[in-house]
Amino acid sequence: MERPTGSDLVNSDQEKLLPGSSSLAILLIVFLSISMLILFSIVRGGVGHVAEGDGGRQAFGPAEISGVEFDGELLPGIEEATTGPDQGEFLVPPPPWSESGYFPCTECHADLDLNPEPRVLEEMHDDIELNHGPSDRWCLDCHNPDDRDVLRLINGRLITFDESYLLCGQCHGTIFRDWRQGIHGRRQGYWNGGKSYLLCAHCHDPHAPAFHAITPLPPPVRPQFLARTAQEEAQEAPHE
Amino acid sequence: MSEKSFDRRTLLVSAGLSTMAGISAAASGKSTGWVERLLKRRFVELSDARREEILTELEEACRVKYGRDDITVADTPALDGVEFAYGLDLSRCVGCRRCVYSCVHENNQSRDPQIQWIRVLEMKKDHGIDFAESNVYYDPDEVPEPDSFYVPVACQQCRQPACTKVCPVKATWQEPDGIVVIDSDWCLGCRCCMSACPYGARHFNWTEPRIATEEINPDTHIFGNRLRPNGVVEKCTFCIHRTRKGRYPACVEICPVGARKFGNLLDEAGEMRYLMREKRVFVLKEELNTRPRFYYFYAT
Amino acid sequence: MIKDITSFTTGSARIAFKGGPTFYAWIGFLGIVCLWGLAAWWNQFQHGLITTNMRDQVSWAFYIGNFTFLVGVAAAAVMLVIPAYIYNWKPIKEIAIFGELLAVSAIVMSMLFVFVDVGRPDRVWQLMPIIGTPNLPSSLLGWDVMVLNGYLVLNLIIVVHLLYTGFHKRPYNRKFVVPLLLFSIPAAVGIHTVTAFVYAGTAARPFWNSAILAPRFLASAFCSGPAILLILFQILQRTTHIKIKDEAIWKIAELMAYAMFLNLFLFGAEIFREYYSNTHHLIHTQYLYSGVHGHDALVPYAWASLICSVAAFLLFLIPATRTHLVTLNLGCVLIFAGVYIEKGMALVIPGMTPDTLGEFYEYVPTLNEVRIGAGIFAIGFLVFTLLCKMAIPILRDPDSGKAA
């Protein structure tokens, strides 16, 4: 069968290798070279656009974090509270300052005269910054003037420091309801058994309760830096 | 000629019979030892005796590899009448990332290359929830930053997981208590599940995981924090080794502001039901109909 | 029977490996690239996929992109079978076998790309039924493995039968081959549809989660796959005595033009939906075509692909350029390049960038990945070359040619 004439097919010599298909060969070679060039020019480690100060250039693990206790011990008694006779009991650490030497307060205050005048304290407790609510708030709004070892509720009822949440709950009712159910505040232990909870004062300094900002732990390592160590090892010993 | 065909026939028939015998023995779960070892079934399809053997073998392998003889691998089943759910209080999270590192400490992730199951996204208050504008690499001196809020994301243990249906070898599935687990000895490493997860919750062991011996948590679960091999996918399992024994997950306990809540959704008196009743919960990407068990809310 | 098989095996091996200096140079070159890739794969096998640049944020990339493209090429082999056997169009019938050979080579390559992509290649047997636990019916990748293997077996049966009967100078069994060939048409559509469904079913990736992804896959496959064959046929025209009519080549090019039109139309439909509706999902298309927040690594390739595709479409559409040797071959090269990018990196990477949590990780392949890719392509070309070498003497024989 003959090829149609009039087409622009060049050489009809079928014996020579790729005769007149030089255009085809050239095109293929050009295409392959450009592809190779492109591929090799883009193949690189690729650190991407990461500014100098931006986080995520280095990987950290828990072992490199200081100041955070990852293996926190449960309060003694929680295991028993899960299964033993005290099952369902909720446990709480001692209130703050109760073991610091300040408590019991009556050791000093029993002998001191009462001065009910709202003022800035100068002789003692001047290290306490009072910044809780309205500007005319002062110590004896919460502390019992007659016996400093207890707190006083609005209706006159006296409570121990172990129950200080009742005092906070007078004004912060919604938070108190959530806290009672475990929605507010930190708990540790067993979701189906004994738990420990914290008093308001454990997290919020009652004198200046606003939460302070804290230092965050390091960001994760960015994917382009993930393999730094691993890849270096791979390149050093590729044919093990 | 007929003798030859007889020999060939007997050979074929006996080969076929023995293969069938082996396969059926393995499939029936009886511990026939070498056949099962050869055909290697999924963990959940094995007999109880064989499962015990495998757990012991895993513990022994860890002993050899990491030099610690206190590593235990358990396969604690789901508790009856339990369906886990998680709550995250966005009004409290300050972005401190203690949950991230506590999770790594608890669940034996590779330290180098680093794997972290929880990613905390910093978002702008005047923009609201918007993943495209979020930043996971925030690194200020102090958190929270006044114009930002923080959204930690990990596996949502969806009720209709997008990941389990795409796994080509049934290496991942949802347990009765709601936890989506991965069998690391069966996972192919094809990463279909990672492609399908809308929350970026699954992570891959791109090389042999590296963890210092003294940093290992020896109390492990075969579908949770057991020491993983190279080339498999891993993710948060609600601390399955703790929660199936009644304990809170590590992230819940370490959060310094109490932003994390966890419990049994079927317990009407529990924390989770209370918070769903009293607080308005929402889930991420609800239009994808994954129906997560991970609820975000604002307590105040 | 046994004697026939052994003579066929040794005979075709002899034919396959004997040739002129150019042939040996070509085989040698492919062998070297193959070994180069194998060394890179060994490095990857020892250290894990960390030798690639894939990370959690972009967990499918170069390998899966190539896999997708090659499944399309395999499906496109049917491009030649449809007119040959449905319309009994003689000029194509005699060369339809080359489409089958291309399908076999492409399937081998695509399965190799999946093999090098998995984290545990020692566990791929778990995908097999009976001995493994394929997650059917719900896992699309499970279905993909089934249909790809089935398609490979189907094509191998057809090819081996045709070569075997041709080798022994017997007419092939029409009643056996033709139904299989006809079945390969829906099978080809099937394999590429299942591959498309692997992407289209992923709700988490809005760039892929579109109903027209499967039609787009088929259209782009049909317009790009035969390009390799067009070039091959021109080589065969000039180096062997196989009578390949120019009309056959032109017809194939014309059909490719129509397929490219469909491809461009569907692409236009996607672009309209993305830019007009202007939802959040637009960010993926924007990343691809204009870059976002300074991340624009893929932009030049995306536009190059589009320009190549449109240029090729025009070159194939206009009869003057279609029948002219230079522009025809230019069109082939352009269409191949355009669809290679479009179905490869320009499909996989924007689907995963930004990732589900909004993070931009700009992926570029490492040298190790490229080496493995090159090695797999070399294996594919090697398989194709050897198969063609076996097929040519059989087809050029006028007796067996008549039987076809």
GROMACS .gro file of N, CA and C in nm, chain C residues 25-117:
model
  279
  565ALA      N    1   2.179   0.004   2.249
  565ALA     CA    2   2.207   0.128   2.320
  565ALA      C    3   2.086   0.170   2.403
  566TRP      N    4   1.969   0.157   2.343
  566TRP     CA    5   1.846   0.195   2.412
  566TRP      C    6   1.823   0.106   2.534
  567ILE      N    7   1.838  -0.025   2.515
  567ILE     CA    8   1.819  -0.119   2.626
  567ILE      C    9   1.923  -0.093   2.736
  568GLY      N   10   2.046  -0.068   2.691
  568GLY     CA   11   2.152  -0.041   2.787
  568GLY      C   12   2.125   0.083   2.870
  569PHE      N   13   2.080   0.188   2.798
  569PHE     CA   14   2.046   0.312   2.868
  569PHE      C   15   1.936   0.287   2.970
  570LEU      N   16   1.832   0.217   2.929
  570LEU     CA   17   1.722   0.189   3.022
  570LEU      C   18   1.771   0.106   3.140
  571GLY      N   19   1.860   0.012   3.111
  571GLY     CA   20   1.912  -0.072   3.219
  571GLY      C   21   1.988   0.010   3.323
  572ILE      N   22   2.065   0.105   3.272
  572ILE     CA   23   2.142   0.189   3.365
  572ILE      C   24   2.049   0.272   3.451
  573VAL      N   25   1.949   0.333   3.387
  573VAL     CA   26   1.853   0.414   3.465
  573VAL      C   27   1.781   0.327   3.566
  574CYS      N   28   1.750   0.207   3.524
  574CYS     CA   29   1.684   0.112   3.613
  574CYS      C   30   1.768   0.084   3.736
  575LEU      N   31   1.895   0.058   3.716
  575LEU     CA   32   1.983   0.029   3.829
  575LEU      C   33   1.999   0.151   3.918
  576TRP      N   34   2.007   0.266   3.856
  576TRP     CA   35   2.018   0.392   3.929
  576TRP      C   36   1.897   0.410   4.021
  577GLY      N   37   1.781   0.379   3.966
  577GLY     CA   38   1.658   0.389   4.045
  577GLY      C   39   1.653   0.283   4.153
  578LEU      N   40   1.701   0.165   4.121
  578LEU     CA   41   1.698   0.055   4.218
  578LEU      C   42   1.785   0.089   4.339
  579ALA      N   43   1.901   0.148   4.313
  579ALA     CA   44   1.988   0.188   4.424
  579ALA      C   45   1.917   0.289   4.513
  580ALA      N   46   1.848   0.383   4.449
  580ALA     CA   47   1.774   0.483   4.527
  580ALA      C   48   1.662   0.417   4.607
  581TRP      N   49   1.595   0.318   4.546
  581TRP     CA   50   1.488   0.251   4.617
  581TRP      C   51   1.543   0.175   4.737
  582TRP      N   52   1.659   0.115   4.719
  582TRP     CA   53   1.719   0.042   4.831
  582TRP      C   54   1.745   0.137   4.947
  583ASN      N   55   1.794   0.256   4.917
  583ASN     CA   56   1.815   0.358   5.019
  583ASN      C   57   1.683   0.391   5.090
  584GLN      N   58   1.578   0.402   5.011
  584GLN     CA   59   1.448   0.433   5.070
  584GLN      C   60   1.398   0.317   5.154
  585PHE      N   61   1.419   0.197   5.106
  585PHE     CA   62   1.370   0.080   5.178
  585PHE      C   63   1.439   0.067   5.313
  586GLN      N   64   1.567   0.105   5.318
  586GLN     CA   65   1.641   0.093   5.442
  586GLN      C   66   1.600   0.201   5.542
  587HIS      N   67   1.580   0.322   5.496
  587HIS     CA   68   1.559   0.431   5.589
  587HIS      C   69   1.412   0.469   5.605
  588GLY      N   70   1.330   0.425   5.514
  588GLY     CA   71   1.191   0.466   5.523
  588GLY      C   72   1.164   0.584   5.432
  589LEU      N   73   1.038   0.626   5.430
  589LEU     CA   74   0.997   0.729   5.335
  589LEU      C   75   1.047   0.867   5.373
  590ILE      N   76   1.130   0.875   5.477
  590ILE     CA   77   1.186   1.006   5.511
  590ILE      C   78   1.283   1.053   5.405
  591THR      N   79   1.327   0.961   5.320
  591THR     CA   80   1.415   1.002   5.210
  591THR      C   81   1.339   1.079   5.103
  592THR      N   82   1.207   1.077   5.111
  592THR     CA   83   1.128   1.162   5.022
  592THR      C   84   1.105   1.295   5.093
  593ASN      N   85   1.035   1.384   5.025
  593ASN     CA   86   0.997   1.508   5.091
  593ASN      C   87   0.852   1.507   5.135
  594MET      N   88   0.790   1.392   5.131
  594MET     CA   89   0.653   1.383   5.181
  594MET      C   90   0.657   1.394   5.332
  595ARG      N   91   0.561   1.465   5.386
  595ARG     CA   92   0.547   1.477   5.530
  595ARG      C   93   0.400   1.463   5.564
  596ASP      N   94   0.366   1.471   5.692
  596ASP     CA   95   0.226   1.458   5.732
  596ASP      C   96   0.137   1.555   5.655
  597GLN      N   97   0.188   1.674   5.629
  597GLN     CA   98   0.105   1.777   5.567
  597GLN      C   99   0.076   1.745   5.421
  598VAL      N  100   0.173   1.690   5.350
  598VAL     CA  101   0.153   1.648   5.211
  598VAL      C  102   0.194   1.502   5.206
  599SER      N  103   0.100   1.413   5.229
  599SER     CA  104   0.136   1.274   5.250
  599SER      C  105   0.129   1.190   5.123
  600TRP      N  106   0.076   1.247   5.015
  600TRP     CA  107   0.083   1.182   4.884
  600TRP      C  108   0.142   1.281   4.788
  601ALA      N  109   0.235   1.240   4.705
  601ALA     CA  110   0.299   1.340   4.620
  601ALA      C  111   0.346   1.278   4.488
  602PHE      N  112   0.475   1.275   4.470
  602PHE     CA  113   0.533   1.237   4.341
  602PHE      C  114   0.491   1.097   4.298
  603TYR      N  115   0.501   1.002   4.388
  603TYR     CA  116   0.474   0.863   4.349
  603TYR      C  117   0.328   0.845   4.310
  604ILE      N  118   0.239   0.897   4.393
  604ILE     CA  119   0.097   0.879   4.366
  604ILE      C  120   0.056   0.960   4.243
  605GLY      N  121   0.120   1.074   4.222
  605GLY     CA  122   0.091   1.152   4.101
  605GLY      C  123   0.126   1.072   3.976
  606ASN      N  124   0.243   1.012   3.977
  606ASN     CA  125   0.282   0.930   3.863
  606ASN      C  126   0.189   0.811   3.847
  607PHE      N  127   0.154   0.750   3.957
  607PHE     CA  128   0.062   0.636   3.953
  607PHE      C  129  -0.068   0.675   3.883
  608THR      N  130  -0.123   0.789   3.922
  608THR     CA  131  -0.249   0.833   3.863
  608THR      C  132  -0.235   0.855   3.714
  609PHE      N  133  -0.129   0.922   3.674
  609PHE     CA  134  -0.107   0.948   3.532
  609PHE      C  135  -0.095   0.817   3.455
  610LEU      N  136  -0.021   0.723   3.509
  610LEU     CA  137   0.004   0.599   3.435
  610LEU      C  138  -0.119   0.511   3.426
  611VAL      N  139  -0.205   0.515   3.527
  611VAL     CA  140  -0.331   0.442   3.515
  611VAL      C  141  -0.410   0.499   3.399
  612GLY      N  142  -0.402   0.630   3.382
  612GLY     CA  143  -0.469   0.692   3.269
  612GLY      C  144  -0.412   0.645   3.137
  613VAL      N  145  -0.281   0.635   3.129
  613VAL     CA  146  -0.219   0.587   3.005
  613VAL      C  147  -0.265   0.444   2.977
  614ALA      N  148  -0.271   0.363   3.080
  614ALA     CA  149  -0.315   0.225   3.062
  614ALA      C  150  -0.459   0.219   3.012
  615ALA      N  151  -0.542   0.305   3.068
  615ALA     CA  152  -0.681   0.308   3.025
  615ALA      C  153  -0.692   0.355   2.880
  616ALA      N  154  -0.600   0.440   2.840
  616ALA     CA  155  -0.610   0.498   2.706
  616ALA      C  156  -0.579   0.398   2.596
  617ALA      N  157  -0.522   0.284   2.634
  617ALA     CA  158  -0.497   0.182   2.531
  617ALA      C  159  -0.627   0.144   2.461
  618VAL      N  160  -0.735   0.158   2.535
  618VAL     CA  161  -0.864   0.121   2.479
  618VAL      C  162  -0.905   0.216   2.366
  619MET      N  163  -0.838   0.331   2.365
  619MET     CA  164  -0.861   0.428   2.260
  619MET      C  165  -0.849   0.365   2.122
  620LEU      N  166  -0.755   0.271   2.112
  620LEU     CA  167  -0.734   0.207   1.983
  620LEU      C  168  -0.830   0.092   1.963
  621VAL      N  169  -0.872   0.032   2.070
  621VAL     CA  170  -0.956  -0.087   2.057
  621VAL      C  171  -1.096  -0.048   2.013
  622ILE      N  172  -1.146   0.063   2.064
  622ILE     CA  173  -1.285   0.101   2.033
  622ILE      C  174  -1.308   0.114   1.883
  623PRO      N  175  -1.233   0.200   1.814
  623PRO     CA  176  -1.261   0.210   1.670
  623PRO      C  177  -1.226   0.082   1.595
  624ALA      N  178  -1.121   0.013   1.641
  624ALA     CA  179  -1.079  -0.106   1.569
  624ALA      C  180  -1.188  -0.212   1.568
  625TYR      N  181  -1.239  -0.240   1.682
  625TYR     CA  182  -1.328  -0.354   1.688
  625TYR      C  183  -1.474  -0.319   1.687
  626ILE      N  184  -1.509  -0.204   1.735
  626ILE     CA  185  -1.651  -0.167   1.733
  626ILE      C  186  -1.688  -0.124   1.592
  627TYR      N  187  -1.602  -0.042   1.532
  627TYR     CA  188  -1.636   0.009   1.400
  627TYR      C  189  -1.567  -0.068   1.289
  628ASN      N  190  -1.493  -0.170   1.328
  628ASN     CA  191  -1.425  -0.253   1.230
  628ASN      C  192  -1.342  -0.171   1.133
  629TRP      N  193  -1.271  -0.079   1.192
  629TRP     CA  194  -1.194   0.014   1.109
  629TRP      C  195  -1.057  -0.043   1.086
  630LYS      N  196  -1.032  -0.099   0.968
  630LYS     CA  197  -0.914  -0.177   0.945
  630LYS      C  198  -0.783  -0.107   0.974
  631PRO      N  199  -0.765   0.020   0.933
  631PRO     CA  200  -0.633   0.078   0.955
  631PRO      C  201  -0.586   0.071   1.099
  632ILE      N  202  -0.676   0.069   1.195
  632ILE     CA  203  -0.630   0.066   1.333
  632ILE      C  204  -0.620  -0.076   1.386
  633LYS      N  205  -0.700  -0.166   1.332
  633LYS     CA  206  -0.709  -0.301   1.389
  633LYS      C  207  -0.574  -0.368   1.395
  634GLU      N  208  -0.496  -0.352   1.288
  634GLU     CA  209  -0.372  -0.426   1.285
  634GLU      C  210  -0.272  -0.375   1.387
  635ILE      N  211  -0.293  -0.261   1.436
  635ILE     CA  212  -0.197  -0.210   1.533
  635ILE      C  213  -0.256  -0.193   1.672
  636ALA      N  214  -0.376  -0.242   1.690
  636ALA     CA  215  -0.438  -0.227   1.823
  636ALA      C  216  -0.361  -0.302   1.929
  637ILE      N  217  -0.289  -0.403   1.886
  637ILE     CA  218  -0.214  -0.481   1.985
  637ILE      C  219  -0.113  -0.395   2.059
  638PHE      N  220  -0.061  -0.294   1.990
  638PHE     CA  221   0.036  -0.209   2.058
  638PHE      C  222  -0.028  -0.133   2.174
  639GLY      N  223  -0.154  -0.103   2.157
  639GLY     CA  224  -0.225  -0.042   2.269
  639GLY      C  225  -0.228  -0.135   2.389
  640GLU      N  226  -0.250  -0.263   2.361
  640GLU     CA  227  -0.251  -0.360   2.471
  640GLU      C  228  -0.113  -0.366   2.537
  641LEU      N  229  -0.009  -0.365   2.455
  641LEU     CA  230   0.126  -0.370   2.510
  641LEU      C  231   0.154  -0.249   2.596
  642LEU      N  232   0.108  -0.133   2.548
  642LEU     CA  233   0.126  -0.011   2.628
  642LEU      C  234   0.050  -0.022   2.759
  643ALA      N  235  -0.069  -0.081   2.752
  643ALA     CA  236  -0.149  -0.096   2.874
  643ALA      C  237  -0.074  -0.181   2.975
  644VAL      N  238  -0.016  -0.292   2.926
  644VAL     CA  239   0.057  -0.380   3.018
  644VAL      C  240   0.173  -0.304   3.083
  645SER      N  241   0.249  -0.233   3.000
  645SER     CA  242   0.364  -0.161   3.056
  645SER      C  243   0.320  -0.054   3.155
  646ALA      N  244   0.213   0.016   3.120
  646ALA     CA  245   0.169   0.124   3.208
  646ALA      C  246   0.115   0.071   3.339
  647ILE      N  247   0.045  -0.042   3.333
  647ILE     CA  248  -0.007  -0.101   3.458
  647ILE      C  249   0.109  -0.146   3.545
  648VAL      N  250   0.210  -0.206   3.482
  648VAL     CA  251   0.326  -0.249   3.561
  648VAL      C  252   0.389  -0.128   3.631
  649MET      N  253   0.403  -0.020   3.555
  649MET     CA  254   0.462   0.100   3.616
  649MET      C  255   0.376   0.156   3.727
  650SER      N  256   0.247   0.161   3.705
  650SER     CA  257   0.163   0.221   3.809
  650SER      C  258   0.162   0.136   3.935
  651MET      N  259   0.165   0.004   3.921
  651MET     CA  260   0.169  -0.079   4.041
  651MET      C  261   0.303  -0.066   4.111
  652LEU      N  262   0.410  -0.047   4.035
  652LEU     CA  263   0.539  -0.025   4.099
  652LEU      C  264   0.540   0.107   4.176
  653PHE      N  265   0.472   0.209   4.122
  653PHE     CA  266   0.469   0.336   4.193
  653PHE      C  267   0.394   0.324   4.325
  654VAL      N  268   0.290   0.243   4.327
  654VAL     CA  269   0.221   0.222   4.454
  654VAL      C  270   0.311   0.145   4.550
  655PHE      N  271   0.382   0.047   4.495
  655PHE     CA  272   0.470  -0.036   4.578
  655PHE      C  273   0.576   0.049   4.646
  656VAL      N  274   0.635   0.144   4.572
  656VAL     CA  275   0.740   0.225   4.635
  656VAL      C  276   0.683   0.331   4.728
  657ASP      N  277   0.553   0.355   4.721
  657ASP     CA  278   0.494   0.460   4.802
  657ASP      C  279   0.453   0.412   4.941
   0.00000   0.00000   0.00000
